[in-house]
C-alpha cells in the first residue's frame, strides 16, 4: 500500500463518516418536531409539556452536527472534498446508517417509544471494538466499530509517514470556532495527527459507541454546576426511563437522577417516512412538502460551499435550520387522512 | 450558634458577588455567598422552569419568569401607582414616599437582576467622571476614565462583550492599541441601518448654540456572537483567544450564540445573554472553595463598637418560600462584602446602623428615567427580531449643554412599540375588538401595522441628590420581619429638561425619515411629569445606583475607591450603589469594572492579614 492509496481510502471512509452523521439528523429532528409544544399552566410550577425530552433530542442532534463538521474537517485536512450537492451523497429514508447495510436503520417517524428505542440502538456501543472483519471498516456493524477501525487506520498511516505528507489539505478550508459555535461543543481545525485523532475521539465519546470506562458521563460540562454531560445512548435511555442519569451512574444500572417527565400522547401523529410523492392527491400538502425539500436542498448546498473553501457560509446555515424547523413543525400539523395522521418533512434532496 | 469561619462572606449571588467569589477563589480563598432568593439557578431545570414561566405568563414584565417569593420579595414594575402627598404608596414591596414613583425593580434570585438585564455594556465617557469640574453639576468621581480603563477591559472580558472598538470611540472614549472586545459585534439590525442611512450627514442645532452631527453606533453587548480571533492584552496582560467552548447540554454555562429570540428581557431562552450564573459556575470551578447558601436572608451585620470592625453576619434561613418560619444563623469571616444591589445594600447597612460618618449612605439614589418616543415608519423595518437594542445615537451623551440640561443617550429599539404600547398584543386587541377583523385580513393588517413600528428610547442622566434616598422605618416590614425599603424619589428639572431636548431631537429625526409620530403620554400614568408645559411619561430603567458612593474622603462618601467602607475596616460595599454619578450609560459595565477593582483590593487586604 502506498501513502496515496491509503490516504484515498481514509478519505473515502471520512466521506462515509459524514454520511453516517448526516443520516441521523433528520430522524432526530423529525421526532423532535412532532412533539406538540403546548403550555400546561400551573400557577405554582408552569411548564411546557415535553420540553425536557425535546431538549434531550435537540442536544443529541446538535452533537451530530458537530461530529459531521469535525468529520468534514478531517476529510478536508486529508486533501479530500466533501460532497453534499448531489442526490447520491444524501441519505434518502428509510436507510441503513452504516455503509455495510448492517446494523441500525433510520426511519422518519414521530416521537414514540419505539422510535426512541430505535435511536438508542443507533447510539449503542459495540461490546468489542475489534469485531470489524478483515480490517475493512466498510463492513463494520456498529458506528463505534466503524470509527474505531478508521482511527486504527489513521494511526497506522501516521506511524508510517510524516504528518505533513498526510494532511495536505488547505488550512483555510477548516471550520474553526469563529465559524461554528453553540452547536453541541467545540469545533476545532484539523491540521495534523493530534487534532485528527482528537476529533475522532470526540465523535466516538459523545455519541455512537461511547467507550467511557463504565460510566454514563462523556466529560462535557453542563451547567448543573460541576456536573458532566452523558453520552447519547444514555440520553435516550433517560427519555425511555423517565429519569435523568447522574454522570457517575454505572453503565447497566438504571439512572438515579431527577424526574424527566414525558407525555407520549402530546405528539402530532405524523405518518411514517413521509415522501412528497405519496401526497400527490393532496396538492396543497404536496406543494408544502416539496417546499420543505427545497429548503433542505438549499441548506445542503450552502453547507457544501461552507465545507468546500467558504467556511464563512456556515453562518447562513443557522437561519436556514430555523426555517427547516418552522416548515417541519407546520407540516406535522396538517392532517392527511380520516385517522388523523399528519404530513411531515421528507428530507429529500431535490437538486 | 457560630458556624465555620470563612475568608469572606458575600451577601448576594448576583454578578458582583459572583465576580468577587470567583476572584477570591482563584487565590484559594474559602468564600460563602448568602443569597436571599429561593434555591435555584444552579440546576439546568431551574433555568428551564424560568423560561417556561416566561412563555406561559400573559404579562411579560421583567420579573415574570421568576417565582414570586414572599420570603424574599422583589419589587415589581406592576406595583407602581400614583402617590398622594403625605400618603406613601405601600402597594408593592417598596414603600414609596414620592413625590415621583421610583419605577425600577430588581430580582432576588440566584444570578440576581442580571437574569433579566438587556445586556448593554457601554463605557462611561471621560467627562462623565468629572461633571462637577466640567459643568458644575453632580460630583466628580475619585478616579478618571484612564484610571478605570484597564478595569473596563477586564470587565468586558469577564462578561464576554461583543463589540466594535471603532464605532465606540466617541466623546473621548478610547481603547488601548493591543486591546479588543472578546467577541465580534452583534450586527446592527435592519432598522438600525435604515436609521443610519436616513440621518447620514444630518446636523442638529441645539438651543445653546451647539451643533451635533448625528451618528449611529453599534452597542457593545454582553451577548454571545462570534469570538474574536487572536489574543489581546486585557488590563495590560496578554490573554489567550476568548474561549467559546459552545453549548453541549441544555444550558451549558457559556450559553449559545445569540439567535434573535427577542426576549432578552426578561430571559434569554438559550443563555446567549450573559447572566451571573455563568460567573457563579466558573467560581465553583476555582481552586478555593465557594459555597452558595440560598434562602438565606441577611438580617444584621454586627459590628464591634470600639473598633468598628464587622464581627459577624446574622441571617434567616427559611426552608419553604412563603412560610413564615425561619432559623436564625450566624456566620463569621475575615472580610464581609455587601453585593446585593443599590437599594438592598443601603437597606441592610442602614438597618444595621453601619457607615454613619458621611451621612451619604442610602442617599443619591439614581436611575435613568426612561422616556420613549415612537412612530410609524414609511416602510417596513422588520422589528421584533434580535436583541432589544443593538445601536444608538451617542452624540448627546456629552456637550456644553450639560451645564443646564441632562445629557441623553438615544437608544434605537428593535422591538417596535413593545415597551411603549405593549405591541403586538395591543395591536391584536385593537384590530379584533375595535375593527372586528379576523382571519387573513387580521393577519395582513397586523403585519402591516407591526412591521412599520419604530421607537427611540431617551435615557437621561440623573444627578445625585441627598433627597432621593433609601431609608428604613420599623413600621414597614416584610413577612420575615425584615425592613422594606422606603424610597424618596423625584425626577428633577435638570433631567426633565434633558428629556425635552431629547424629544425635540427625536422629532427632527422622525421628520427627516418621514416617520409619523404616534407617541402619546397619559396624564393619569403614575410616571407622568411635565416641564415647561410639556408632559411625558418616564419609566424605570432598572439602573438603581448611587446609594453608597465611592469617594476620596470619608466625609462625603461611604467607601474608598475599592469599595472598602471608611467606617468599617473589613466591610466592602459593591454594586451600582458605588457609582457617584450615573451618566448616560447603562451602569452594569462600569459597576463590573469597579467590582473587579474592589475584588483586587479585597484580596490585597486578605493577603496583608495572612
Short mmCIF file of N, CA, C and O in Angstrom, two decimals, chain B residues 28-127:
data_model
loop_
_atom_site.label_atom_id
_atom_site.label_comp_id
_atom_site.label_asym_id
_atom_site.label_seq_id
_atom_site.Cartn_x
_atom_site.Cartn_y
_atom_site.Cartn_z
N UNK B 28 -7.48 30.77 46.04
CA UNK B 28 -7.55 29.69 47.04
C UNK B 28 -8.35 30.02 48.28
O UNK B 28 -8.29 29.31 49.27
N UNK B 29 -9.09 31.12 48.24
CA UNK B 29 -9.85 31.52 49.44
C UNK B 29 -11.13 30.71 49.60
O UNK B 29 -11.70 30.24 48.61
N UNK B 30 -11.59 30.60 50.84
CA UNK B 30 -12.88 29.99 51.13
C UNK B 30 -13.93 31.09 51.22
O UNK B 30 -13.79 32.01 52.02
N UNK B 31 -14.94 30.96 50.41
CA UNK B 31 -15.92 32.03 50.31
C UNK B 31 -17.32 31.46 50.51
O UNK B 31 -17.66 30.41 49.98
N UNK B 32 -18.13 32.19 51.26
CA UNK B 32 -19.54 31.83 51.41
C UNK B 32 -20.38 32.93 50.79
O UNK B 32 -20.17 34.12 51.08
N UNK B 33 -21.31 32.54 49.92
CA UNK B 33 -22.26 33.51 49.38
C UNK B 33 -23.61 33.25 50.02
O UNK B 33 -24.12 32.12 49.97
N UNK B 34 -24.19 34.26 50.62
CA UNK B 34 -25.54 34.15 51.18
C UNK B 34 -26.51 34.80 50.20
O UNK B 34 -26.35 35.96 49.85
N UNK B 35 -27.48 34.04 49.74
CA UNK B 35 -28.43 34.55 48.76
C UNK B 35 -29.83 34.50 49.36
O UNK B 35 -30.27 33.45 49.84
N UNK B 36 -30.53 35.62 49.30
CA UNK B 36 -31.87 35.69 49.90
C UNK B 36 -32.89 34.89 49.09
O UNK B 36 -33.82 34.33 49.65
N UNK B 37 -32.68 34.84 47.77
CA UNK B 37 -33.67 34.24 46.89
C UNK B 37 -33.81 32.75 47.10
O UNK B 37 -32.96 32.09 47.70
N UNK B 38 -34.91 32.23 46.55
CA UNK B 38 -35.17 30.80 46.68
C UNK B 38 -34.11 30.02 45.93
O UNK B 38 -33.47 30.52 45.01
N UNK B 39 -33.94 28.80 46.35
CA UNK B 39 -32.97 27.91 45.74
C UNK B 39 -33.19 27.91 44.24
O UNK B 39 -34.31 27.90 43.77
N UNK B 40 -32.13 27.92 43.49
CA UNK B 40 -32.35 27.89 42.06
C UNK B 40 -31.18 28.46 41.31
O UNK B 40 -30.30 29.10 41.86
N UNK B 41 -31.18 28.21 40.05
CA UNK B 41 -30.12 28.74 39.21
C UNK B 41 -29.02 27.73 39.00
O UNK B 41 -28.47 27.62 37.91
N UNK B 42 -28.71 26.96 40.02
CA UNK B 42 -27.60 26.03 39.88
C UNK B 42 -27.96 24.86 38.98
O UNK B 42 -27.12 24.26 38.34
N UNK B 43 -29.22 24.54 38.93
CA UNK B 43 -29.65 23.39 38.13
C UNK B 43 -30.20 23.86 36.79
O UNK B 43 -30.93 24.83 36.71
N UNK B 44 -29.89 23.11 35.75
CA UNK B 44 -30.41 23.45 34.44
C UNK B 44 -31.93 23.49 34.44
O UNK B 44 -32.55 24.32 33.79
N UNK B 45 -32.54 22.61 35.21
CA UNK B 45 -34.00 22.54 35.19
C UNK B 45 -34.63 23.79 35.78
O UNK B 45 -35.74 24.15 35.43
N UNK B 46 -33.90 24.47 36.69
CA UNK B 46 -34.45 25.72 37.23
C UNK B 46 -34.52 26.77 36.15
O UNK B 46 -35.52 27.46 36.00
N UNK B 47 -33.46 26.88 35.37
CA UNK B 47 -33.46 27.86 34.28
C UNK B 47 -34.60 27.54 33.30
O UNK B 47 -35.31 28.41 32.85
N UNK B 48 -34.73 26.26 33.03
CA UNK B 48 -35.80 25.79 32.16
C UNK B 48 -37.17 26.23 32.69
O UNK B 48 -38.04 26.68 31.96
N UNK B 49 -37.35 26.11 34.01
CA UNK B 49 -38.65 26.48 34.58
C UNK B 49 -38.87 27.98 34.46
O UNK B 49 -40.00 28.42 34.28
N UNK B 50 -37.80 28.76 34.52
CA UNK B 50 -37.93 30.21 34.31
C UNK B 50 -38.41 30.48 32.88
O UNK B 50 -39.28 31.31 32.64
N UNK B 51 -37.79 29.79 31.93
CA UNK B 51 -38.16 30.00 30.53
C UNK B 51 -39.61 29.62 30.31
O UNK B 51 -40.38 30.33 29.66
N UNK B 52 -40.01 28.48 30.90
CA UNK B 52 -41.40 28.05 30.77
C UNK B 52 -42.35 29.08 31.37
O UNK B 52 -43.37 29.41 30.79
N UNK B 53 -42.00 29.57 32.57
CA UNK B 53 -42.87 30.55 33.22
C UNK B 53 -43.01 31.78 32.33
O UNK B 53 -44.09 32.35 32.19
N UNK B 54 -41.91 32.17 31.68
CA UNK B 54 -41.98 33.32 30.78
C UNK B 54 -42.91 33.04 29.60
O UNK B 54 -43.75 33.85 29.25
N UNK B 55 -42.76 31.86 29.02
CA UNK B 55 -43.59 31.53 27.86
C UNK B 55 -45.07 31.49 28.23
O UNK B 55 -45.92 31.82 27.42
N UNK B 56 -45.36 31.06 29.43
CA UNK B 56 -46.75 30.79 29.78
C UNK B 56 -47.45 31.96 30.47
O UNK B 56 -48.65 31.95 30.63
N UNK B 57 -46.69 32.98 30.87
CA UNK B 57 -47.33 34.09 31.55
C UNK B 57 -47.94 35.04 30.52
O UNK B 57 -47.47 35.12 29.38
N UNK B 58 -49.00 35.71 30.91
CA UNK B 58 -49.64 36.63 29.97
C UNK B 58 -49.02 38.01 30.02
O UNK B 58 -48.99 38.74 29.04
N UNK B 59 -48.52 38.41 31.18
CA UNK B 59 -47.92 39.73 31.32
C UNK B 59 -46.41 39.56 31.41
O UNK B 59 -45.90 39.12 32.43
N UNK B 60 -45.72 39.91 30.34
CA UNK B 60 -44.31 39.57 30.27
C UNK B 60 -43.43 40.72 30.76
O UNK B 60 -42.69 41.33 30.01
N UNK B 61 -43.51 41.02 32.05
CA UNK B 61 -42.68 42.06 32.65
C UNK B 61 -41.35 41.44 33.10
O UNK B 61 -41.23 40.22 33.13
N UNK B 62 -40.36 42.31 33.44
CA UNK B 62 -39.02 41.75 33.75
C UNK B 62 -39.01 40.65 34.79
O UNK B 62 -38.22 39.72 34.70
N UNK B 63 -39.88 40.72 35.79
CA UNK B 63 -39.81 39.71 36.85
C UNK B 63 -40.72 38.51 36.60
O UNK B 63 -40.78 37.60 37.43
N UNK B 64 -41.44 38.47 35.46
CA UNK B 64 -42.44 37.41 35.33
C UNK B 64 -41.87 35.99 35.25
O UNK B 64 -42.57 35.06 35.64
N UNK B 65 -40.64 35.75 34.76
CA UNK B 65 -40.17 34.36 34.77
C UNK B 65 -39.82 33.85 36.17
O UNK B 65 -39.70 32.65 36.37
N UNK B 66 -39.64 34.77 37.11
CA UNK B 66 -39.05 34.38 38.40
C UNK B 66 -40.16 34.29 39.44
O UNK B 66 -40.94 35.22 39.59
N UNK B 67 -40.25 33.14 40.14
CA UNK B 67 -41.39 32.93 41.02
C UNK B 67 -41.48 33.99 42.12
O UNK B 67 -40.46 34.39 42.67
N UNK B 68 -42.71 34.43 42.39
CA UNK B 68 -42.91 35.37 43.49
C UNK B 68 -42.52 34.66 44.78
O UNK B 68 -42.85 33.50 44.99
N UNK B 69 -41.77 35.36 45.61
CA UNK B 69 -41.25 34.73 46.82
C UNK B 69 -41.48 35.65 48.00
O UNK B 69 -40.71 36.56 48.24
N UNK B 70 -42.56 35.40 48.76
CA UNK B 70 -42.87 36.31 49.87
C UNK B 70 -41.77 36.35 50.92
O UNK B 70 -41.69 37.30 51.68
N UNK B 71 -40.92 35.34 50.98
CA UNK B 71 -39.86 35.34 51.99
C UNK B 71 -38.71 36.26 51.61
O UNK B 71 -37.98 36.72 52.49
N UNK B 72 -38.54 36.52 50.33
CA UNK B 72 -37.53 37.48 49.87
C UNK B 72 -38.17 38.25 48.73
O UNK B 72 -37.86 38.04 47.57
N UNK B 73 -39.09 39.15 49.05
CA UNK B 73 -39.88 39.80 48.00
C UNK B 73 -39.03 40.68 47.10
O UNK B 73 -38.00 41.21 47.51
N UNK B 74 -39.45 40.80 45.84
CA UNK B 74 -38.81 41.69 44.89
C UNK B 74 -39.83 42.75 44.49
O UNK B 74 -41.02 42.48 44.45
N UNK B 75 -39.34 43.95 44.17
CA UNK B 75 -40.28 44.96 43.68
C UNK B 75 -40.72 44.59 42.26
O UNK B 75 -39.99 43.95 41.53
N UNK B 76 -41.92 44.97 41.88
CA UNK B 76 -42.39 44.72 40.52
C UNK B 76 -42.79 46.03 39.89
O UNK B 76 -43.33 46.92 40.55
N UNK B 77 -42.52 46.14 38.58
CA UNK B 77 -42.90 47.36 37.87
C UNK B 77 -44.42 47.49 37.83
O UNK B 77 -44.95 48.56 37.55
N UNK B 78 -45.14 46.41 38.11
CA UNK B 78 -46.60 46.47 38.07
C UNK B 78 -47.19 47.06 39.36
O UNK B 78 -48.37 47.37 39.43
N UNK B 79 -46.33 47.20 40.39
CA UNK B 79 -46.83 47.68 41.68
C UNK B 79 -46.95 49.20 41.72
O UNK B 79 -47.51 49.74 42.65
N UNK B 80 -46.34 49.87 40.73
CA UNK B 80 -46.23 51.33 40.84
C UNK B 80 -47.57 52.00 40.61
O UNK B 80 -48.24 51.75 39.61
N UNK B 81 -47.95 52.85 41.56
CA UNK B 81 -49.19 53.60 41.42
C UNK B 81 -48.92 55.07 41.72
O UNK B 81 -47.80 55.45 42.06
N UNK B 82 -49.97 55.91 41.62
CA UNK B 82 -49.79 57.33 41.93
C UNK B 82 -49.56 57.51 43.43
O UNK B 82 -50.02 56.70 44.24
N UNK B 83 -48.85 58.56 43.77
CA UNK B 83 -48.56 58.84 45.19
C UNK B 83 -49.21 60.17 45.56
O UNK B 83 -48.91 61.20 44.98
N UNK B 84 -50.12 60.13 46.53
CA UNK B 84 -50.71 61.37 47.01
C UNK B 84 -49.78 61.96 48.06
O UNK B 84 -49.16 61.21 48.82
N UNK B 85 -49.67 63.27 48.12
CA UNK B 85 -48.76 63.90 49.10
C UNK B 85 -49.07 63.42 50.52
O UNK B 85 -50.24 63.38 50.92
N UNK B 86 -48.02 63.01 51.24
CA UNK B 86 -48.20 62.59 52.63
C UNK B 86 -48.77 61.19 52.80
O UNK B 86 -48.94 60.73 53.92
N UNK B 87 -49.10 60.54 51.68
CA UNK B 87 -49.65 59.19 51.77
C UNK B 87 -48.80 58.23 50.97
O UNK B 87 -48.99 58.08 49.77
N UNK B 88 -47.82 57.60 51.60
CA UNK B 88 -46.93 56.73 50.82
C UNK B 88 -47.68 55.60 50.14
O UNK B 88 -48.68 55.11 50.66
N UNK B 89 -47.18 55.21 48.97
CA UNK B 89 -47.74 54.06 48.24
C UNK B 89 -47.07 52.81 48.78
O UNK B 89 -45.86 52.62 48.61
N UNK B 90 -47.85 51.96 49.42
CA UNK B 90 -47.27 50.75 50.02
C UNK B 90 -47.78 49.49 49.34
O UNK B 90 -47.67 48.39 49.88
N UNK B 91 -48.32 49.64 48.13
CA UNK B 91 -48.95 48.50 47.45
C UNK B 91 -47.96 47.39 47.15
O UNK B 91 -48.30 46.21 47.23
N UNK B 92 -46.75 47.73 46.80
CA UNK B 92 -45.77 46.71 46.44
C UNK B 92 -44.78 46.47 47.57
O UNK B 92 -45.09 46.69 48.74
N UNK B 93 -43.60 46.01 47.21
CA UNK B 93 -42.56 45.76 48.21
C UNK B 93 -41.97 47.08 48.71
O UNK B 93 -41.70 47.25 49.89
N UNK B 94 -41.81 48.03 47.78
CA UNK B 94 -41.29 49.35 48.18
C UNK B 94 -42.36 50.13 48.93
O UNK B 94 -43.55 49.99 48.65
N UNK B 95 -41.89 50.96 49.83
CA UNK B 95 -42.76 51.99 50.41
C UNK B 95 -42.34 53.29 49.72
O UNK B 95 -41.21 53.75 49.90
N UNK B 96 -43.23 53.85 48.91
CA UNK B 96 -42.84 54.98 48.06
C UNK B 96 -43.41 56.29 48.61
O UNK B 96 -44.62 56.51 48.58
N UNK B 97 -42.48 57.16 49.05
CA UNK B 97 -42.91 58.46 49.55
C UNK B 97 -43.07 59.48 48.43
O UNK B 97 -43.63 60.54 48.63
N UNK B 98 -42.52 59.20 47.27
CA UNK B 98 -42.59 60.15 46.17
C UNK B 98 -41.64 61.31 46.37
O UNK B 98 -40.64 61.14 47.08
N UNK B 99 -41.89 62.46 45.77
CA UNK B 99 -43.13 62.80 45.06
C UNK B 99 -43.36 62.01 43.77
O UNK B 99 -44.50 61.83 43.37
N UNK B 100 -42.29 61.54 43.13
CA UNK B 100 -42.48 60.71 41.93
C UNK B 100 -42.22 59.26 42.30
O UNK B 100 -41.38 58.98 43.16
N UNK B 101 -42.91 58.34 41.65
CA UNK B 101 -42.63 56.94 41.95
C UNK B 101 -41.28 56.50 41.38
O UNK B 101 -40.88 56.94 40.30
N UNK B 102 -40.59 55.66 42.13
CA UNK B 102 -39.39 55.02 41.62
C UNK B 102 -39.87 53.80 40.84
O UNK B 102 -40.50 52.91 41.41
N UNK B 103 -39.59 53.76 39.53
CA UNK B 103 -40.26 52.78 38.68
C UNK B 103 -39.40 51.57 38.32
O UNK B 103 -39.77 50.78 37.46
N UNK B 104 -38.25 51.46 38.94
CA UNK B 104 -37.38 50.34 38.59
C UNK B 104 -37.54 49.19 39.57
O UNK B 104 -38.11 49.35 40.64
N UNK B 105 -36.98 48.05 39.19
CA UNK B 105 -37.11 46.89 40.04
C UNK B 105 -35.77 46.17 40.13
O UNK B 105 -34.75 46.64 39.62
N UNK B 106 -35.78 45.05 40.79
CA UNK B 106 -34.66 44.13 40.79
C UNK B 106 -35.20 42.76 41.12
O UNK B 106 -36.39 42.62 41.41
N UNK B 107 -34.35 41.75 41.04
CA UNK B 107 -34.82 40.38 41.21
C UNK B 107 -33.98 39.68 42.26
O UNK B 107 -32.76 39.64 42.15
N UNK B 108 -34.63 39.12 43.23
CA UNK B 108 -33.88 38.43 44.28
C UNK B 108 -33.93 36.93 44.02
O UNK B 108 -34.75 36.21 44.57
N UNK B 109 -33.04 36.49 43.13
CA UNK B 109 -32.86 35.07 42.83
C UNK B 109 -31.36 34.84 42.67
O UNK B 109 -30.60 35.79 42.50
N UNK B 110 -30.95 33.59 42.70
CA UNK B 110 -29.55 33.27 42.40
C UNK B 110 -29.28 33.75 40.97
O UNK B 110 -30.03 33.40 40.07
N UNK B 111 -28.24 34.56 40.81
CA UNK B 111 -28.00 35.17 39.50
C UNK B 111 -28.41 36.63 39.48
O UNK B 111 -27.93 37.40 38.66
N UNK B 112 -29.29 37.00 40.39
CA UNK B 112 -29.63 38.40 40.58
C UNK B 112 -30.39 39.02 39.41
O UNK B 112 -30.92 38.33 38.53
N UNK B 113 -30.38 40.34 39.41
CA UNK B 113 -31.16 41.08 38.43
C UNK B 113 -30.61 40.90 37.01
O UNK B 113 -31.29 41.16 36.03
N UNK B 114 -29.38 40.41 36.93
CA UNK B 114 -28.82 40.18 35.59
C UNK B 114 -29.56 39.07 34.85
O UNK B 114 -29.33 38.87 33.67
N UNK B 115 -30.41 38.36 35.55
CA UNK B 115 -31.22 37.37 34.84
C UNK B 115 -32.09 38.07 33.80
O UNK B 115 -32.38 37.50 32.76
N UNK B 116 -32.52 39.30 34.10
CA UNK B 116 -33.40 39.96 33.14
C UNK B 116 -32.85 41.28 32.60
O UNK B 116 -33.60 42.11 32.10
N UNK B 117 -31.53 41.47 32.66
CA UNK B 117 -31.00 42.70 32.07
C UNK B 117 -31.01 42.59 30.55
O UNK B 117 -31.18 41.50 30.00
N UNK B 118 -30.81 43.73 29.89
CA UNK B 118 -30.82 43.71 28.43
C UNK B 118 -29.47 43.29 27.87
O UNK B 118 -29.38 42.71 26.80
N UNK B 119 -28.39 43.61 28.61
CA UNK B 119 -27.07 43.20 28.14
C UNK B 119 -26.21 44.33 27.61
O UNK B 119 -25.10 44.10 27.15
N UNK B 120 -26.71 45.54 27.70
CA UNK B 120 -25.95 46.69 27.17
C UNK B 120 -24.69 46.93 28.00
O UNK B 120 -24.76 46.98 29.23
N UNK B 121 -23.55 47.06 27.33
CA UNK B 121 -22.27 47.20 28.04
C UNK B 121 -21.49 48.43 27.58
O UNK B 121 -20.40 48.30 27.00
N UNK B 122 -22.03 49.60 27.84
CA UNK B 122 -21.37 50.83 27.41
C UNK B 122 -20.42 51.33 28.48
O UNK B 122 -20.71 51.24 29.67
N UNK B 123 -19.29 51.89 28.01
CA UNK B 123 -18.41 52.58 28.94
C UNK B 123 -18.94 53.99 29.18
O UNK B 123 -19.63 54.55 28.32
N UNK B 124 -18.59 54.57 30.32
CA UNK B 124 -18.85 55.99 30.53
C UNK B 124 -17.81 56.79 29.76
O UNK B 124 -16.74 56.30 29.43
N UNK B 125 -18.14 58.04 29.48
CA UNK B 125 -17.21 58.91 28.75
C UNK B 125 -16.35 59.69 29.75
O UNK B 125 -16.77 59.92 30.88
N UNK B 126 -15.14 60.10 29.33
CA UNK B 126 -14.24 60.78 30.27
C UNK B 126 -14.90 61.93 31.02
O UNK B 126 -14.72 62.05 32.24
N UNK B 127 -15.71 62.75 30.35
CA UNK B 127 -16.34 63.88 31.05
C UNK B 127 -17.36 63.43 32.09
O UNK B 127 -17.68 64.20 33.00
#
